[in-house]
């Protein structure tokens, strides 16, 4: 993790940002489901979420894979979204392997 901040090779504020981000990841709650889950957004649109990441959007039987990287903000958004979801359906993980 160290890239020389203590000897001036890396600005201290950049090092501190990386350290704070790494520490933030350690405080993530465990994924509360056995695998991916589907959450309906509309009658014809469902988002698939696994380990706090939106991995696909299903719309009218068409699957669009999503490519997100987990960061503290996305984690907070997804955790709140899942907490308020009226319906959560387990999804076969092999569909998105």
Coordinates of N, CA, C and O in Angstrom, one line a residue:
X1 N 0.8 -1.2 0.0 CA 0.0 0.0 0.0 C 0.9 1.3 0.0 O 0.5 2.3 -0.6
X2 N 2.0 1.2 0.6 CA 2.9 2.3 0.7 C 3.6 2.6 -0.7 O 4.1 1.6 -1.2
X3 N 3.5 3.8 -1.1 CA 4.2 4.2 -2.3 C 5.2 5.3 -2.1 O 5.5 6.1 -3.0
X4 N 5.7 5.3 -0.9 CA 6.8 6.3 -0.6 C 6.3 7.6 0.0 O 7.0 8.6 -0.1
X5 N 5.1 7.7 0.6 CA 4.6 8.9 1.2 C 5.5 9.5 2.3 O 5.7 10.7 2.4
X6 N 6.1 8.6 3.0 CA 6.9 9.0 4.2 C 8.3 9.6 3.7 O 8.9 10.3 4.5
X7 N 8.7 9.4 2.5 CA 9.9 10.0 2.0 C 9.7 10.9 0.8 O 10.6 11.3 0.1
X8 N 8.4 11.3 0.6 CA 8.1 12.4 -0.4 C 7.9 11.8 -1.8 O 7.8 12.6 -2.7
X9 N 7.8 10.5 -2.0 CA 7.6 10.0 -3.3 C 6.2 10.0 -3.8 O 5.9 10.0 -4.9
X10 N 5.3 10.1 -2.8 CA 3.8 10.2 -3.1 C 3.3 11.3 -2.1 O 3.6 11.3 -1.0
X11 N 2.4 12.1 -2.7 CA 1.8 13.1 -1.8 C 1.0 12.5 -0.7 O 0.3 11.5 -0.9
X12 N 1.1 13.0 0.5 CA 0.5 12.5 1.7 C -1.0 12.4 1.5 O -1.7 11.4 2.0
X13 N -1.6 13.4 0.9 CA -3.1 13.4 0.7 C -3.6 12.2 -0.2 O -4.6 11.6 0.1
X14 N -2.8 11.9 -1.2 CA -3.1 10.7 -2.0 C -3.0 9.4 -1.2 O -3.9 8.6 -1.3
X15 N -1.9 9.3 -0.5 CA -1.8 8.1 0.4 C -3.0 8.0 1.4 O -3.5 6.9 1.5
X16 N -3.3 9.1 2.0 CA -4.4 9.1 3.0 C -5.7 8.7 2.3 O -6.5 8.0 2.9
X17 N -6.0 9.2 1.1 CA -7.2 8.8 0.4 C -7.3 7.3 0.2 O -8.3 6.6 0.4
X18 N -6.2 6.7 -0.3 CA -6.1 5.3 -0.5 C -6.3 4.5 0.8 O -7.0 3.5 0.8
X19 N -5.6 5.0 1.8 CA -5.8 4.3 3.1 C -7.2 4.3 3.7 O -7.7 3.3 4.1
X20 N -7.8 5.5 3.6 CA -9.2 5.6 4.1 C -10.1 4.8 3.2 O -11.1 4.1 3.8
X21 N -9.9 4.7 1.9 CA -10.8 3.8 1.1 C -10.6 2.4 1.4 O -11.5 1.6 1.6
X22 N -9.3 1.9 1.7 CA -9.1 0.5 2.0 C -9.7 0.2 3.4 O -10.3 -0.9 3.5
X23 N -9.6 1.1 4.3 CA -10.2 0.9 5.6 C -11.8 0.8 5.5 O -12.4 0.0 6.1
X24 N -12.3 1.7 4.7 CA -13.8 1.7 4.4 C -14.3 0.4 3.9 O -15.3 -0.1 4.3
X25 N -13.5 -0.3 3.1 CA -13.9 -1.6 2.5 C -14.0 -2.7 3.6 O -14.8 -3.6 3.5
X26 N -13.2 -2.5 4.6 CA -13.2 -3.5 5.7 C -14.5 -3.5 6.5 O -14.8 -4.4 7.2
X27 N -15.2 -2.4 6.4 CA -16.4 -2.3 7.3 C -17.7 -2.6 6.5 O -18.7 -2.4 6.9
X28 N -17.5 -3.3 5.3 CA -18.7 -3.7 4.6 C -19.4 -4.8 5.3 O -18.8 -5.7 5.8
X29 N -20.7 -4.8 5.3 CA -21.5 -5.9 5.8 C -21.4 -7.1 4.9 O -21.3 -6.9 3.7
X30 N -21.5 -8.2 5.4 CA -21.5 -9.4 4.6 C -22.8 -9.4 3.8 O -23.8 -8.9 4.2
X31 N -22.7 -10.0 2.6 CA -23.8 -10.1 1.6 C -24.8 -11.0 2.3 O -24.5 -12.1 2.7
X32 N -26.1 -10.5 2.5 CA -27.0 -11.3 3.3 C -27.8 -12.4 2.6 O -28.7 -13.0 3.1
X33 N -27.4 -12.6 1.3 CA -28.1 -13.6 0.5 C -27.2 -14.7 0.1 O -26.0 -14.5 0.1
X34 N -27.7 -15.9 -0.3 CA -26.9 -17.0 -0.7 C -26.2 -16.8 -2.1 O -25.3 -17.5 -2.4
X35 N -26.7 -15.9 -2.8 CA -26.2 -15.6 -4.2 C -26.9 -14.3 -4.7 O -27.4 -13.5 -4.0
X36 N -26.9 -14.2 -6.0 CA -27.6 -13.0 -6.6 C -29.1 -13.0 -6.4 O -29.7 -14.0 -6.2
X37 N -29.6 -11.8 -6.4 CA -31.0 -11.6 -6.2 C -31.6 -10.6 -7.2 O -30.8 -9.8 -7.8
X38 N -32.8 -10.8 -7.5 CA -33.5 -9.9 -8.5 C -34.5 -9.0 -7.7 O -35.2 -9.5 -6.8
X39 N -34.5 -7.7 -8.1 CA -35.4 -6.8 -7.5 C -36.1 -6.1 -8.7 O -35.5 -5.4 -9.5
X40 N -37.4 -6.3 -8.7 CA -38.2 -5.6 -9.8 C -38.2 -4.1 -9.6 O -38.3 -3.6 -8.5
X41 N -37.9 -3.4 -10.8 CA -38.0 -2.0 -10.8 C -39.3 -1.5 -11.4 O -39.8 -0.5 -10.9
X42 N -39.8 -2.2 -12.4 CA -41.1 -2.0 -13.0 C -41.6 -3.4 -13.4 O -41.0 -4.4 -13.1
X43 N -42.8 -3.4 -14.0 CA -43.4 -4.7 -14.4 C -42.5 -5.4 -15.4 O -42.5 -6.6 -15.5
X44 N -41.7 -4.7 -16.2 CA -40.9 -5.4 -17.2 C -39.4 -5.2 -17.0 O -38.6 -5.6 -17.8
X45 N -39.0 -4.6 -15.9 CA -37.5 -4.4 -15.6 C -37.1 -4.9 -14.2 O -37.8 -4.5 -13.2
X46 N -36.1 -5.7 -14.2 CA -35.6 -6.2 -12.9 C -34.1 -6.0 -12.9 O -33.4 -6.3 -13.9
X47 N -33.6 -5.6 -11.8 CA -32.1 -5.4 -11.6 C -31.6 -6.7 -10.8 O -32.3 -7.1 -9.8
X48 N -30.5 -7.2 -11.2 CA -29.9 -8.3 -10.5 C -28.7 -7.8 -9.8 O -27.8 -7.1 -10.3
X49 N -28.6 -8.1 -8.5 CA -27.6 -7.6 -7.6 C -26.9 -8.8 -6.9 O -27.6 -9.8 -6.5
X50 N -25.6 -8.8 -6.8 CA -24.8 -9.8 -6.1 C -23.6 -9.2 -5.4 O -22.9 -8.4 -6.0
X51 N -23.5 -9.5 -4.1 CA -22.4 -9.0 -3.3 C -22.3 -7.5 -3.4 O -21.3 -6.9 -3.6
X52 N -23.5 -6.8 -3.3 CA -23.7 -5.4 -3.3 C -23.5 -4.7 -4.6 O -23.6 -3.5 -4.8
X53 N -23.2 -5.5 -5.7 CA -23.0 -4.9 -7.0 C -24.2 -5.2 -7.9 O -24.6 -6.3 -8.0
X54 N -24.7 -4.2 -8.7 CA -25.7 -4.5 -9.7 C -24.9 -5.1 -10.9 O -23.9 -4.6 -11.4
X55 N -25.3 -6.4 -11.2 CA -24.6 -7.1 -12.2 C -25.3 -7.3 -13.5 O -24.7 -7.6 -14.6
X56 N -26.6 -7.0 -13.5 CA -27.4 -7.2 -14.8 C -28.7 -6.4 -14.6 O -29.2 -6.2 -13.5
X57 N -29.3 -6.1 -15.8 CA -30.6 -5.5 -15.9 C -31.4 -6.3 -16.9 O -30.9 -6.5 -18.0
X58 N -32.5 -6.9 -16.4 CA -33.3 -7.7 -17.3 C -34.5 -6.8 -17.7 O -35.2 -6.3 -16.8
X59 N -34.7 -6.6 -19.0 CA -35.8 -5.8 -19.4 C -36.5 -6.5 -20.6 O -35.8 -6.8 -21.6
X60 N -37.8 -6.9 -20.5 CA -38.5 -7.6 -21.5 C -37.7 -8.8 -22.0 O -37.5 -9.0 -23.2
X61 N -37.3 -9.6 -21.1 CA -36.5 -10.9 -21.4 C -35.2 -10.7 -22.0 O -34.6 -11.6 -22.5
X62 N -34.7 -9.5 -22.0 CA -33.3 -9.2 -22.6 C -32.4 -8.9 -21.4 O -32.8 -8.1 -20.5
X63 N -31.3 -9.6 -21.3 CA -30.3 -9.4 -20.2 C -29.2 -8.5 -20.7 O -28.5 -8.8 -21.6
X64 N -29.0 -7.5 -19.9 CA -27.9 -6.5 -20.2 C -27.0 -6.6 -19.0 O -27.3 -6.2 -17.9
X65 N -25.7 -7.1 -19.2 CA -24.8 -7.2 -18.1 C -24.3 -5.8 -17.7 O -24.1 -5.0 -18.6
X66 N -24.1 -5.5 -16.5 CA -23.6 -4.3 -16.0 C -22.2 -4.4 -15.5 O -21.8 -5.5 -15.0
X67 N -21.4 -3.4 -15.5 CA -20.0 -3.5 -15.1 C -19.7 -2.4 -14.1 O -19.4 -1.3 -14.5
X68 N -19.9 -2.7 -12.8 CA -19.6 -1.7 -11.8 C -18.5 -2.2 -10.9 O -18.2 -3.4 -10.8
X69 N -17.7 -1.3 -10.3 CA -16.7 -1.6 -9.3 C -17.2 -1.1 -8.0 O -17.7 0.0 -7.9
X70 N -17.1 -1.9 -7.0 CA -17.6 -1.5 -5.7 C -16.7 -0.4 -5.1 O -15.5 -0.5 -5.1
X71 N -17.4 0.6 -4.6 CA -16.7 1.7 -3.9 C -17.7 2.0 -2.7 O -18.8 1.6 -2.7
X72 N -17.2 2.7 -1.7 CA -18.0 3.0 -0.6 C -19.3 3.7 -0.9 O -20.4 3.3 -0.3
X73 N -19.4 4.6 -1.8 CA -20.7 5.2 -2.2 C -21.6 4.2 -2.8 O -22.8 4.2 -2.4
X74 N -21.2 3.4 -3.7 CA -22.1 2.5 -4.4 C -22.6 1.5 -3.3 O -23.8 1.1 -3.3
X75 N -21.7 1.0 -2.4 CA -22.1 0.1 -1.3 C -23.2 0.7 -0.5 O -24.2 0.1 -0.2
X76 N -23.1 2.0 -0.1 CA -24.1 2.6 0.7 C -25.4 2.7 -0.1 O -26.5 2.5 0.5
X77 N -25.4 3.1 -1.3 CA -26.6 3.2 -2.1 C -27.3 1.9 -2.3 O -28.5 1.7 -2.1
X78 N -26.5 0.8 -2.6 CA -27.1 -0.5 -2.8 C -27.6 -1.1 -1.5 O -28.7 -1.7 -1.5
X79 N -27.0 -0.8 -0.4 CA -27.4 -1.3 0.9 C -28.8 -0.7 1.2 O -29.7 -1.4 1.6
X80 N -28.9 0.6 1.0 CA -30.2 1.3 1.3 C -31.3 0.8 0.3 O -32.4 0.6 0.7
X81 N -30.9 0.7 -0.9 CA -31.8 0.2 -1.9 C -32.4 -1.2 -1.6 O -33.6 -1.4 -1.6
X82 N -31.5 -2.1 -1.2 CA -31.9 -3.4 -0.8 C -32.8 -3.5 0.4 O -33.7 -4.2 0.5
X83 N -32.4 -2.6 1.4 CA -33.2 -2.5 2.6 C -34.6 -2.1 2.3 O -35.6 -2.6 3.0
X84 N -34.8 -1.3 1.3 CA -36.2 -0.8 1.0 C -36.9 -1.5 -0.1 O -38.0 -1.2 -0.4
X85 N -36.3 -2.6 -0.6 CA -36.9 -3.3 -1.7 C -38.1 -4.1 -1.2 O -38.0 -4.9 -0.3
X86 N -39.3 -3.9 -1.9 CA -40.4 -4.6 -1.4 C -40.4 -6.1 -1.8 O -41.1 -6.9 -1.1
X87 N -39.7 -6.5 -2.8 CA -39.6 -7.9 -3.2 C -38.2 -8.2 -3.7 O -37.6 -7.5 -4.5
X88 N -37.6 -9.3 -3.1 CA -36.3 -9.8 -3.4 C -36.4 -11.2 -3.8 O -36.9 -12.0 -3.0
X89 N -36.0 -11.6 -5.0 CA -36.1 -13.0 -5.5 C -34.7 -13.6 -5.7 O -33.9 -13.0 -6.4
X90 N -34.4 -14.7 -5.0 CA -33.1 -15.4 -5.3 C -33.0 -15.7 -6.8 O -34.0 -16.1 -7.4
X91 N -31.8 -15.6 -7.3 CA -31.5 -15.9 -8.7 C -30.5 -17.0 -8.8 O -29.5 -17.0 -8.0
X92 N -30.6 -17.9 -9.8 CA -29.6 -19.0 -10.0 C -28.3 -18.3 -10.3 O -28.2 -17.6 -11.4
X93 N -27.2 -18.5 -9.5 CA -25.9 -17.9 -9.8 C -25.3 -18.3 -11.2 O -24.5 -17.6 -11.7
X94 N -25.7 -19.5 -11.6 CA -25.1 -20.0 -12.9 C -25.6 -19.2 -14.1 O -24.9 -19.2 -15.1
X95 N -26.7 -18.4 -13.9 CA -27.1 -17.6 -15.0 C -26.2 -16.5 -15.3 O -26.1 -15.9 -16.4
X96 N -25.4 -16.1 -14.3 CA -24.5 -14.9 -14.5 C -23.0 -15.3 -14.2 O -22.2 -14.4 -13.9
X97 N -22.7 -16.6 -14.4 CA -21.3 -17.0 -14.1 C -20.4 -16.7 -15.3 O -20.8 -16.5 -16.4

